[in-house]
mmCIF file of C-alpha atoms in Angstrom:
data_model
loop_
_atom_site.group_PDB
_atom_site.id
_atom_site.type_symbol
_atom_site.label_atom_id
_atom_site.label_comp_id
_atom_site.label_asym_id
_atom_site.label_seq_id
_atom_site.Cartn_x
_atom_site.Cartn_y
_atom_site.Cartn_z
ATOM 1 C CA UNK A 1 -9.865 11.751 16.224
ATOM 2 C CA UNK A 2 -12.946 9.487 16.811
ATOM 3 C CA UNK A 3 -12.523 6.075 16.857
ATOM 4 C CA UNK A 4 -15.419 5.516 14.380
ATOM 5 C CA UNK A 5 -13.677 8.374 11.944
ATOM 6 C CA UNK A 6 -10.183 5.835 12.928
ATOM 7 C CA UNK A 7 -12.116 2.738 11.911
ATOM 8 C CA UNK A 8 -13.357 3.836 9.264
ATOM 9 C CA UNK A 9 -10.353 5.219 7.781
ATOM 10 C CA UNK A 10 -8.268 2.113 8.574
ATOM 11 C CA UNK A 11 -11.086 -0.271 6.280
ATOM 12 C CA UNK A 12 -11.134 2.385 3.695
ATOM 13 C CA UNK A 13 -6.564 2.140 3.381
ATOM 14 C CA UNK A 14 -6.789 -1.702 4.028
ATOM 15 C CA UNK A 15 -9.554 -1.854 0.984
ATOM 16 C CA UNK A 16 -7.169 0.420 -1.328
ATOM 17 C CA UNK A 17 -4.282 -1.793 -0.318
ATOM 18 C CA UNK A 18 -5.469 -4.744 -0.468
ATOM 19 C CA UNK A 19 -7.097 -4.045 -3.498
ATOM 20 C CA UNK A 20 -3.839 -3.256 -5.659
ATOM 21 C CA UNK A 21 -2.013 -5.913 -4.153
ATOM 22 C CA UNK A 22 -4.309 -8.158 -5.604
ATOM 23 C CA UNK A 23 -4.820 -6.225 -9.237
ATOM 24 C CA UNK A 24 -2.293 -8.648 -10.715
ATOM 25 C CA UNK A 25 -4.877 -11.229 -10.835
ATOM 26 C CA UNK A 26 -7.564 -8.933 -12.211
ATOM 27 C CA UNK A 27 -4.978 -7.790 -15.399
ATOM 28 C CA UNK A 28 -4.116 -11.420 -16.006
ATOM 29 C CA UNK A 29 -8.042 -11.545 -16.956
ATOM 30 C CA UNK A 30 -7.430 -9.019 -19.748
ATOM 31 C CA UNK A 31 -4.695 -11.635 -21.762
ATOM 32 C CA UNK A 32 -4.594 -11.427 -24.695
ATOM 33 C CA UNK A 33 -4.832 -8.034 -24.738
ATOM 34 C CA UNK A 34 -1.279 -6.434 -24.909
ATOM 35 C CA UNK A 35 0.084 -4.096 -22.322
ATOM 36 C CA UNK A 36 -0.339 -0.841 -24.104
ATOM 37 C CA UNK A 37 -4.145 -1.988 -25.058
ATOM 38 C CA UNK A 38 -4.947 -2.635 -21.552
ATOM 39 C CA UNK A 39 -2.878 0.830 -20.353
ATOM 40 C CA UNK A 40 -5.396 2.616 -23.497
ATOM 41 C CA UNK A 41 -8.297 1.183 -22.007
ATOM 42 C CA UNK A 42 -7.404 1.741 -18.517
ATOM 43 C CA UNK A 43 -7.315 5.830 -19.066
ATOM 44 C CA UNK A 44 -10.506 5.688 -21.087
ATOM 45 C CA UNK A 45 -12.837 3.707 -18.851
ATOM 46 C CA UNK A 46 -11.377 5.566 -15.588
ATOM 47 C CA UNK A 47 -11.767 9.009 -17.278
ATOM 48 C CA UNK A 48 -15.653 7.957 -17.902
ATOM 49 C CA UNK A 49 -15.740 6.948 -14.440
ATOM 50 C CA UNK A 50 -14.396 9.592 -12.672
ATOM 51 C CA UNK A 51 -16.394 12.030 -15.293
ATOM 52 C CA UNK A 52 -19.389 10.760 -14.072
ATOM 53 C CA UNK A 53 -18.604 10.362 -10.477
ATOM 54 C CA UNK A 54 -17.759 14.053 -10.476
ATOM 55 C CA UNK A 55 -21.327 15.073 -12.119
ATOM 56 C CA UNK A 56 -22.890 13.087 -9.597
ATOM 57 C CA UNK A 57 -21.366 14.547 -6.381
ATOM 58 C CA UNK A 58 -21.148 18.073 -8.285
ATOM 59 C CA UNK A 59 -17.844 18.701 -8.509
ATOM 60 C CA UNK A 60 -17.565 18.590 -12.901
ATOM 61 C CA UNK A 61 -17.347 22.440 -12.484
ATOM 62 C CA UNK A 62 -14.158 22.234 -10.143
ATOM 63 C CA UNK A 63 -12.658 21.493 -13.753
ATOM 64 C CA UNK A 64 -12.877 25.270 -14.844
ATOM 65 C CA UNK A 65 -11.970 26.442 -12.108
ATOM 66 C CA UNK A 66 -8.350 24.968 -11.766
ATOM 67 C CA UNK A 67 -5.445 27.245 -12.618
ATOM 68 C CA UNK A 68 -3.456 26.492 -15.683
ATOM 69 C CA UNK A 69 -0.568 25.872 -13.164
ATOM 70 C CA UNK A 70 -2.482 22.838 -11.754
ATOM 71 C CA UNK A 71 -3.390 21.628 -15.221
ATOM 72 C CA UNK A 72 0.157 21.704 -16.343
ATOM 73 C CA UNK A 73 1.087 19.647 -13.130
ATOM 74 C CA UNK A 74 -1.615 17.466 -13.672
ATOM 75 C CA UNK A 75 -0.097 16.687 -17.487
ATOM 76 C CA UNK A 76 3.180 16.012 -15.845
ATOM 77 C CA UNK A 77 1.715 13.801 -13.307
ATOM 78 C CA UNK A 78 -0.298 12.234 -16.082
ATOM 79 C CA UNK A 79 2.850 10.891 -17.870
ATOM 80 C CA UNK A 80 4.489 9.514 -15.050
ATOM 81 C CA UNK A 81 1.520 7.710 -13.731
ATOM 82 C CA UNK A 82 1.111 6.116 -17.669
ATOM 83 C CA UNK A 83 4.908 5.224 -17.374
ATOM 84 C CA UNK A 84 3.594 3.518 -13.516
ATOM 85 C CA UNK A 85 0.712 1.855 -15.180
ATOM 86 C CA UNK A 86 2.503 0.110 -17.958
ATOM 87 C CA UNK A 87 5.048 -0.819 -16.552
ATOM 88 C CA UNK A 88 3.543 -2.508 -13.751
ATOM 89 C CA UNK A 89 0.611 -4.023 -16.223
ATOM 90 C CA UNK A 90 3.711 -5.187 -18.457
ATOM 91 C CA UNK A 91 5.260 -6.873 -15.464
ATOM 92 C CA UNK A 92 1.876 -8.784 -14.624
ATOM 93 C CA UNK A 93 1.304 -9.693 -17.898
ATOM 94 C CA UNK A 94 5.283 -10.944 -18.583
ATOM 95 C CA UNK A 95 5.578 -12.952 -15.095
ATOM 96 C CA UNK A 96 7.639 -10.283 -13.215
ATOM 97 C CA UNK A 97 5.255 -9.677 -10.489
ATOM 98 C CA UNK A 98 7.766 -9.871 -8.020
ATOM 99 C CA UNK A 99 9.559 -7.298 -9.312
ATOM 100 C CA UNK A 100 6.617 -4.737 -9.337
ATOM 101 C CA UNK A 101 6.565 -6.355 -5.990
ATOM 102 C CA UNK A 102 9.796 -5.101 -5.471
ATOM 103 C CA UNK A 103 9.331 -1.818 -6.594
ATOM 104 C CA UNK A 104 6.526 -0.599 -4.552
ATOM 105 C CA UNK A 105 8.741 -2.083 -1.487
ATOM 106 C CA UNK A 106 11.419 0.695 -2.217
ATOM 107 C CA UNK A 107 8.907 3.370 -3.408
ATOM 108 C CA UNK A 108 8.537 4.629 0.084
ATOM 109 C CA UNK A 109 12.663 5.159 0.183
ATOM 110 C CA UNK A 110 12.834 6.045 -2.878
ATOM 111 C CA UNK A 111 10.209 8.888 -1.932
ATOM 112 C CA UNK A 112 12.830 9.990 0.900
ATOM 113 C CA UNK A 113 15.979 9.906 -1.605
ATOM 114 C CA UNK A 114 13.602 12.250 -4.130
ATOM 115 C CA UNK A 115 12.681 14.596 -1.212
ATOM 116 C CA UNK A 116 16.418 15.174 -0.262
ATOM 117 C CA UNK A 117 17.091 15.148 -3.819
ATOM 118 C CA UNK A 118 15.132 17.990 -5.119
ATOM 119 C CA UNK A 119 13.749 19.230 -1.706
ATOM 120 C CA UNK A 120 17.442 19.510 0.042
ATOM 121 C CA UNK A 121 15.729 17.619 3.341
ATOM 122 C CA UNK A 122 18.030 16.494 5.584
ATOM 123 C CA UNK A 123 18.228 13.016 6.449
ATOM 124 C CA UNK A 124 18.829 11.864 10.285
ATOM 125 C CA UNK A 125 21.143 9.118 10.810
ATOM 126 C CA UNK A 126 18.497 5.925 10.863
ATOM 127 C CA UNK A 127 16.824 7.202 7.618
ATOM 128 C CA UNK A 128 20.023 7.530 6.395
ATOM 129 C CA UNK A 129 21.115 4.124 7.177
ATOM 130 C CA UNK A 130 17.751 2.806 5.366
ATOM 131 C CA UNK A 131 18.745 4.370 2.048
ATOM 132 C CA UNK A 132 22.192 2.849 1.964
ATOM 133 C CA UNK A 133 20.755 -0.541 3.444
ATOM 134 C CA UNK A 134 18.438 0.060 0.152
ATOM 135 C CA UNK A 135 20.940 0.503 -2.584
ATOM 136 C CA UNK A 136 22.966 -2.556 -1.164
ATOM 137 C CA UNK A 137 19.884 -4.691 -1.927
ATOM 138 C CA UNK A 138 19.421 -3.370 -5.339
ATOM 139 C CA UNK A 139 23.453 -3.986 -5.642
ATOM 140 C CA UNK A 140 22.871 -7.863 -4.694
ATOM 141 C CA UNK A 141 19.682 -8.208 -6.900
ATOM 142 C CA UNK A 142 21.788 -6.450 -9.775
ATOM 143 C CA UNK A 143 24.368 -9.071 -8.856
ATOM 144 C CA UNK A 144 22.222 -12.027 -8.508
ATOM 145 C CA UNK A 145 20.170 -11.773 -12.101
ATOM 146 C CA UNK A 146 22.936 -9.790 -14.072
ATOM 147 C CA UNK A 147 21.406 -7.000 -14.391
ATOM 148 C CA UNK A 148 19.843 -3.603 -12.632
ATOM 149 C CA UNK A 149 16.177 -4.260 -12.093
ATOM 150 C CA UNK A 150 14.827 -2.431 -14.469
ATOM 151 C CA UNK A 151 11.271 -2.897 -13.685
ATOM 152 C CA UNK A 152 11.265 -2.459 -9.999
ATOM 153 C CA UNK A 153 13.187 0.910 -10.398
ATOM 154 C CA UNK A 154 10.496 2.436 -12.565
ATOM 155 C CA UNK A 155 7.650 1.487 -10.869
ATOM 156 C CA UNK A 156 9.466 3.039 -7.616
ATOM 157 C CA UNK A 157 10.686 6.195 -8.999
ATOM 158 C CA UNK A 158 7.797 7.219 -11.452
ATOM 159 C CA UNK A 159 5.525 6.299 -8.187
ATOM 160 C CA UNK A 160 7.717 9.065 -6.306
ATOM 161 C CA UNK A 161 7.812 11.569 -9.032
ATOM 162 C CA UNK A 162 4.343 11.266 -9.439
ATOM 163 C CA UNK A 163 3.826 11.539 -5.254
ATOM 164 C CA UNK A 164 5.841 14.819 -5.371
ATOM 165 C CA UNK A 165 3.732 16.266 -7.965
ATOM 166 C CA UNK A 166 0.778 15.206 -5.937
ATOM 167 C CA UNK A 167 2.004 16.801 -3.262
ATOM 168 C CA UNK A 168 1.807 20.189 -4.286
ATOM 169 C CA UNK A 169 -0.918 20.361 -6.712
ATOM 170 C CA UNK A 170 -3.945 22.585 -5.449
ATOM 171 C CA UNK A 171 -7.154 20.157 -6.369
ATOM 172 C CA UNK A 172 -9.287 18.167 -5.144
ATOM 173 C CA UNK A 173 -8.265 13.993 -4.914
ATOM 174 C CA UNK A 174 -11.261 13.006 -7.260
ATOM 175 C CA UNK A 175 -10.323 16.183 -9.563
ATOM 176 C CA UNK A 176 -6.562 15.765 -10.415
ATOM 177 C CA UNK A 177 -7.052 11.966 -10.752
ATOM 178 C CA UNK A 178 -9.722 12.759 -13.519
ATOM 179 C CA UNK A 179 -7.905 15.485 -15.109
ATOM 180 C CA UNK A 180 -4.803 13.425 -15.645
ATOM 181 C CA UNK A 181 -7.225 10.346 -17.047
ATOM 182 C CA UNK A 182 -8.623 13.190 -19.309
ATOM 183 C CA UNK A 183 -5.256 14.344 -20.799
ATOM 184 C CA UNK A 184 -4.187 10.734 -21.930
ATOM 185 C CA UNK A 185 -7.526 10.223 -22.977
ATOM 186 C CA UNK A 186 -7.236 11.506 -26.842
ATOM 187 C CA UNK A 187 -4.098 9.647 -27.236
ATOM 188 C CA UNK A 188 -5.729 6.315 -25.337
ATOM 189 C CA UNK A 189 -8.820 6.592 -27.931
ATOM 190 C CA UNK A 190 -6.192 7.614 -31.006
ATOM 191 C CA UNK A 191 -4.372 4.353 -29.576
ATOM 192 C CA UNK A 192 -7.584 1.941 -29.684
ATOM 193 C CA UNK A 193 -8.756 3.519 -33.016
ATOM 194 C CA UNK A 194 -5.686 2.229 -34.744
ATOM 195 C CA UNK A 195 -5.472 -0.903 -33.057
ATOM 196 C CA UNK A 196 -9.192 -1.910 -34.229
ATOM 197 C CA UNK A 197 -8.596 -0.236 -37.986
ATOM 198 C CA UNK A 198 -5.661 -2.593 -37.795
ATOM 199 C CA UNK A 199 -7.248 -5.597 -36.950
ATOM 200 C CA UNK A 200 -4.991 -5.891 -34.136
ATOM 201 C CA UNK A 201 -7.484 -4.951 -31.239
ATOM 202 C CA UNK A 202 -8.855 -7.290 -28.711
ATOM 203 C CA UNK A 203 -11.960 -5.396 -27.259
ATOM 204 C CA UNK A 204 -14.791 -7.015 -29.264
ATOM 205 C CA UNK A 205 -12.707 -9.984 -31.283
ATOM 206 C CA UNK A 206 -13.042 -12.263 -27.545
ATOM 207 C CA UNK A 207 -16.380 -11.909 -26.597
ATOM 208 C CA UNK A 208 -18.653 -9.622 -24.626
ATOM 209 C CA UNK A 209 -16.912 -11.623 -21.182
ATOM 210 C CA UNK A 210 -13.907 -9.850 -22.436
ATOM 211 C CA UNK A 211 -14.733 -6.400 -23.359
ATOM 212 C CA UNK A 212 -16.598 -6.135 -20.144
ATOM 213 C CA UNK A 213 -13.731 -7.137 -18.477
ATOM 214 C CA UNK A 214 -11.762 -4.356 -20.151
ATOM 215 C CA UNK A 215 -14.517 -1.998 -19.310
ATOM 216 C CA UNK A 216 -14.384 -2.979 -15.286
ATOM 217 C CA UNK A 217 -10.304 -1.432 -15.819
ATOM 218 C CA UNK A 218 -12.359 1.875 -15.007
ATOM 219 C CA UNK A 219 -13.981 0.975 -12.114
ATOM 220 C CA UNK A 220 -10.884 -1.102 -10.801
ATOM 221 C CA UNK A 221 -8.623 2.004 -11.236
ATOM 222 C CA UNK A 222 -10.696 4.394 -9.330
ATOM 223 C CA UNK A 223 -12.261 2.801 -6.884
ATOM 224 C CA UNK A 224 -9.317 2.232 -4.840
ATOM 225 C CA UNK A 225 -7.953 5.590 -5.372
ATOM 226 C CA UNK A 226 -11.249 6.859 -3.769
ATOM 227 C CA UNK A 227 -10.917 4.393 -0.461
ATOM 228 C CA UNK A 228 -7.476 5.834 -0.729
ATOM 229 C CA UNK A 229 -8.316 9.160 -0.247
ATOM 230 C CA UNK A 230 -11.089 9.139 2.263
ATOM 231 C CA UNK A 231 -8.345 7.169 4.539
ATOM 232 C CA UNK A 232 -6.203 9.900 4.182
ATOM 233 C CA UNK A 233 -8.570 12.121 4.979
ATOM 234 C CA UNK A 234 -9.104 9.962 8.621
ATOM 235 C CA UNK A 235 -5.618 8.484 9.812
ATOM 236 C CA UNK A 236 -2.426 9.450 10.095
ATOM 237 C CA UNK A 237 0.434 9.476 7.598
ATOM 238 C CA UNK A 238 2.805 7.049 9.981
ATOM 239 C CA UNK A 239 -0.579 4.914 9.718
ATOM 240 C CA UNK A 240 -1.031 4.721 6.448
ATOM 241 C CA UNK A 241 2.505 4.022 5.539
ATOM 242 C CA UNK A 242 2.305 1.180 7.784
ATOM 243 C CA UNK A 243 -0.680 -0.075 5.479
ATOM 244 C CA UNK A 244 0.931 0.874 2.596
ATOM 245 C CA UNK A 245 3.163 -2.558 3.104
ATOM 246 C CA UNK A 246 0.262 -5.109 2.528
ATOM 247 C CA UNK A 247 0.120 -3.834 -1.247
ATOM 248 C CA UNK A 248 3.630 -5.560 -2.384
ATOM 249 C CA UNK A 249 3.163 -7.980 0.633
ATOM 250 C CA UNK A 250 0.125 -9.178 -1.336
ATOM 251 C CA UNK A 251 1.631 -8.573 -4.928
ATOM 252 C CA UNK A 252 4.860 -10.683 -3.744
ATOM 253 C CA UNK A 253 2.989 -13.479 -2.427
ATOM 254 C CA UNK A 254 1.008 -13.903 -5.328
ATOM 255 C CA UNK A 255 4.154 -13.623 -7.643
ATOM 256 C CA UNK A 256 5.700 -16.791 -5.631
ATOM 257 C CA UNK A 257 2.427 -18.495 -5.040
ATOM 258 C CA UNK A 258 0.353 -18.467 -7.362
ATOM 259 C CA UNK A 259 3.146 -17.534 -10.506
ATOM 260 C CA UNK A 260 5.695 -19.332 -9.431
ATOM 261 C CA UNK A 261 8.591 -17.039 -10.205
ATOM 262 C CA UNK A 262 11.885 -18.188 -9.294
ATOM 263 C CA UNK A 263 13.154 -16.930 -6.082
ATOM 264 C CA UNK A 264 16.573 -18.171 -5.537
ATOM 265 C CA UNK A 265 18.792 -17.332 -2.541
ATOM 266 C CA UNK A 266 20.553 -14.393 -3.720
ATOM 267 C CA UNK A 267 17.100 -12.808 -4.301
ATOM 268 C CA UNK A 268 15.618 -13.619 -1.050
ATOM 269 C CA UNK A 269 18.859 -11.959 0.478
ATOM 270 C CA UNK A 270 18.208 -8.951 -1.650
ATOM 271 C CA UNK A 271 14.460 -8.658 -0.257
ATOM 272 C CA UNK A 272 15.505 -9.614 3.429
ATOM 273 C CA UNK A 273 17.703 -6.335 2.808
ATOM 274 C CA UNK A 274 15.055 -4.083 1.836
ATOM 275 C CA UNK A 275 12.905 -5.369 4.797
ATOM 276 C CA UNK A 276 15.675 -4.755 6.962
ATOM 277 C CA UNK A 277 15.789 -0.850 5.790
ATOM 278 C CA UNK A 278 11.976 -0.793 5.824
ATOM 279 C CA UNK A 279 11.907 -2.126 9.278
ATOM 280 C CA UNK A 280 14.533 0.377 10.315
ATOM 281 C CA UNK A 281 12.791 3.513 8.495
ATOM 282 C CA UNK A 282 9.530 2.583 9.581
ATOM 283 C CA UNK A 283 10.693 2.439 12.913
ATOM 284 C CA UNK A 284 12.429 5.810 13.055
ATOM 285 C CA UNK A 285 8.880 6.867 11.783
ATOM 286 C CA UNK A 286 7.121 5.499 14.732
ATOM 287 C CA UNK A 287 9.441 6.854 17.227
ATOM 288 C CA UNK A 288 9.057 10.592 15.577
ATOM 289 C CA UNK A 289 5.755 10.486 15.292
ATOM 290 C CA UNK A 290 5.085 9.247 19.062
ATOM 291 C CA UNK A 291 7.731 12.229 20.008
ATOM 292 C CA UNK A 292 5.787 14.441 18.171
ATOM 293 C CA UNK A 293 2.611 13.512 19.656
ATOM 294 C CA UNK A 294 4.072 13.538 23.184
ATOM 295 C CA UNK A 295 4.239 17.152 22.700
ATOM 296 C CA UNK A 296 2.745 19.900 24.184
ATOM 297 C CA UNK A 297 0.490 22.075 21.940
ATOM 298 C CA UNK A 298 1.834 25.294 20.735
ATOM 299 C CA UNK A 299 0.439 28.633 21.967
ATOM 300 C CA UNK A 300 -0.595 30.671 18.827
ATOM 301 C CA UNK A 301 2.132 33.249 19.797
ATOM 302 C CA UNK A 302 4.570 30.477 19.703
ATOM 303 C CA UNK A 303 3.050 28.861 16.127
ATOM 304 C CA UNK A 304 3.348 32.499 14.562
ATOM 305 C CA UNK A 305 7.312 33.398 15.746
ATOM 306 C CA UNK A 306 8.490 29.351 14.948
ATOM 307 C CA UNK A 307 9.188 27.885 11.761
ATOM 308 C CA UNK A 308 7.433 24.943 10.470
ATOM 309 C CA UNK A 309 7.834 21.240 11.025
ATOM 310 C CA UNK A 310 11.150 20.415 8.944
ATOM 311 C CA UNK A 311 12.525 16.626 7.653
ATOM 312 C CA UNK A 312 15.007 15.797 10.168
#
């Protein structure tokens, strides 16, 4: 790899990250608009974005051509990224930052629990160790507010779903992410129909400051989906997990910052915990990969008569 291509890649993954880690103040904008009204407008603007974008780099035909097996996954994936999305704009909007916070810290562990889960990989003894250093923090946070944290647990495990559908879809980045905008869309538009029939919308009651505010949710969903997939396309996956940390890093800090939401002892214990199994996963992570890369190349004999990489 090139260190320009390297470069390049590691702006484009600190832009997407940085990006959503600081979305929360960005959806604050839309108040008074209620969760579901932002979600509704979210789908719509992003499907006319991507729409376009894909006539422009002519890829609109790429639509056709997908099987009805990756349209199906694509619907699935749809619904768990609309459960992702309002949650997490429900948590911005309710002063629970932290806890979306929160959930995109355990996403990544989550991810491994899912993959063992329905995948049957095996887990080695540090990764392991992470997972049970994981559920003992969610144990202390359940202990500390009285209750399981709700939000933090759907963000993390709708976020995984959705990653294992990704995962195994056959389309292009751009392409899925506009097909699943496209299937929410005629419920999205149903949604905003009522709303303004209703006199309950908030799209052209506040202004033309506000509805082009809702109109930039487009833009702001897709754009950093896009510098998300060229730096996949240019750095490793060890790499881009390690950036993957700024986005809650940045959604936390603005939660106790700039929100001020209560952090009392037992929940700083229960975050030093999941840093602790972060530290130790990401670690075992680093030490793999470096193994891995320490390697000697296979011969093509050899790649043909060995199995694939496995979890270990």
């Amino acid at each position: 790899m090139s260190d320009e291509r390297r470069r390049s890649g590691l702006l484009f993954g600190a832009g997407a990250y940085i990006w959503w880690g600081l979305c929360p103040g960005f959806f604050l904008l839309l108040l008074p608009a209620t969760a579901p009204e932002i979600l509704a407008h979210r789908f719509v603007w992003s499907a006319v974005f991507l729409v376009v974008l894909l006539t422009v780099v002519r890829r609109l035909g790429d639509l056709r051509r997908l099987s009805a097996r990756a349209w199906f996954q694509l619907l699935a994936a749809s619904a768990l990224i609309a459960v992702n999305w309002g949650t997490y704009i429900w948590a911005v909007t309710h002063g629970h930052v932290v806890d979306a916070a929160l959930g995109y810290f355990i996403n990544p562990l989550v991810t491994v629990a899912l993959g063992v889960v329905i995948f049957r990989e095996r887990l080695n003894r540090w990764q392991l160790l992470a997972l049970v250093l994981a559920v003992a923090a969610v144990a202390m946070l359940t202990a500390e507010v009285g209750e399981v944290p709700y939000v933090a647990l759907i963000l993390a495990v709708s976020f995984g779903l959705y990653g294992l559908i990704k995962k195994v879809v056959d389309a292009d980045p751009r392409v899925g992410v506009a097909v699943e905008t496209l299937w929410a869309l005629p419920v999205a538009v149903g949604y905003l129909i009522w709303l303004q029939l209703s006199e309950q919308a908030h799209f052209v009651n506040y202004g033309a400051g506000h509805a082009a505010l809702l109109l930039l949710a487009g833009p702001v969903t897709a754009i950093p989906l896009l510098l998300f997939a060229a730096a996949a396309q240019r750095l490793p996956m060890v790499t881009l997990g390690l950036l993957f940390y700024l986005n809650p890093g940045l959604q936390m800090a603005w939660g106790v910052l700039v929100g001020h939401e209560p952090m009392p002892v037992g929940r700083w214990l229960g975050f030093a915990l999941i840093w602790l199994a972060l530290a130790v996963f990401t670690g075992d992570a680093l030490v793999r990969a470096r193994r891995n890369a320490q390697q000697p190349p296979r011969t093509f004999e050899e790649s043909v008569r060995m199995p694939g990489p496995r979890s270990s």
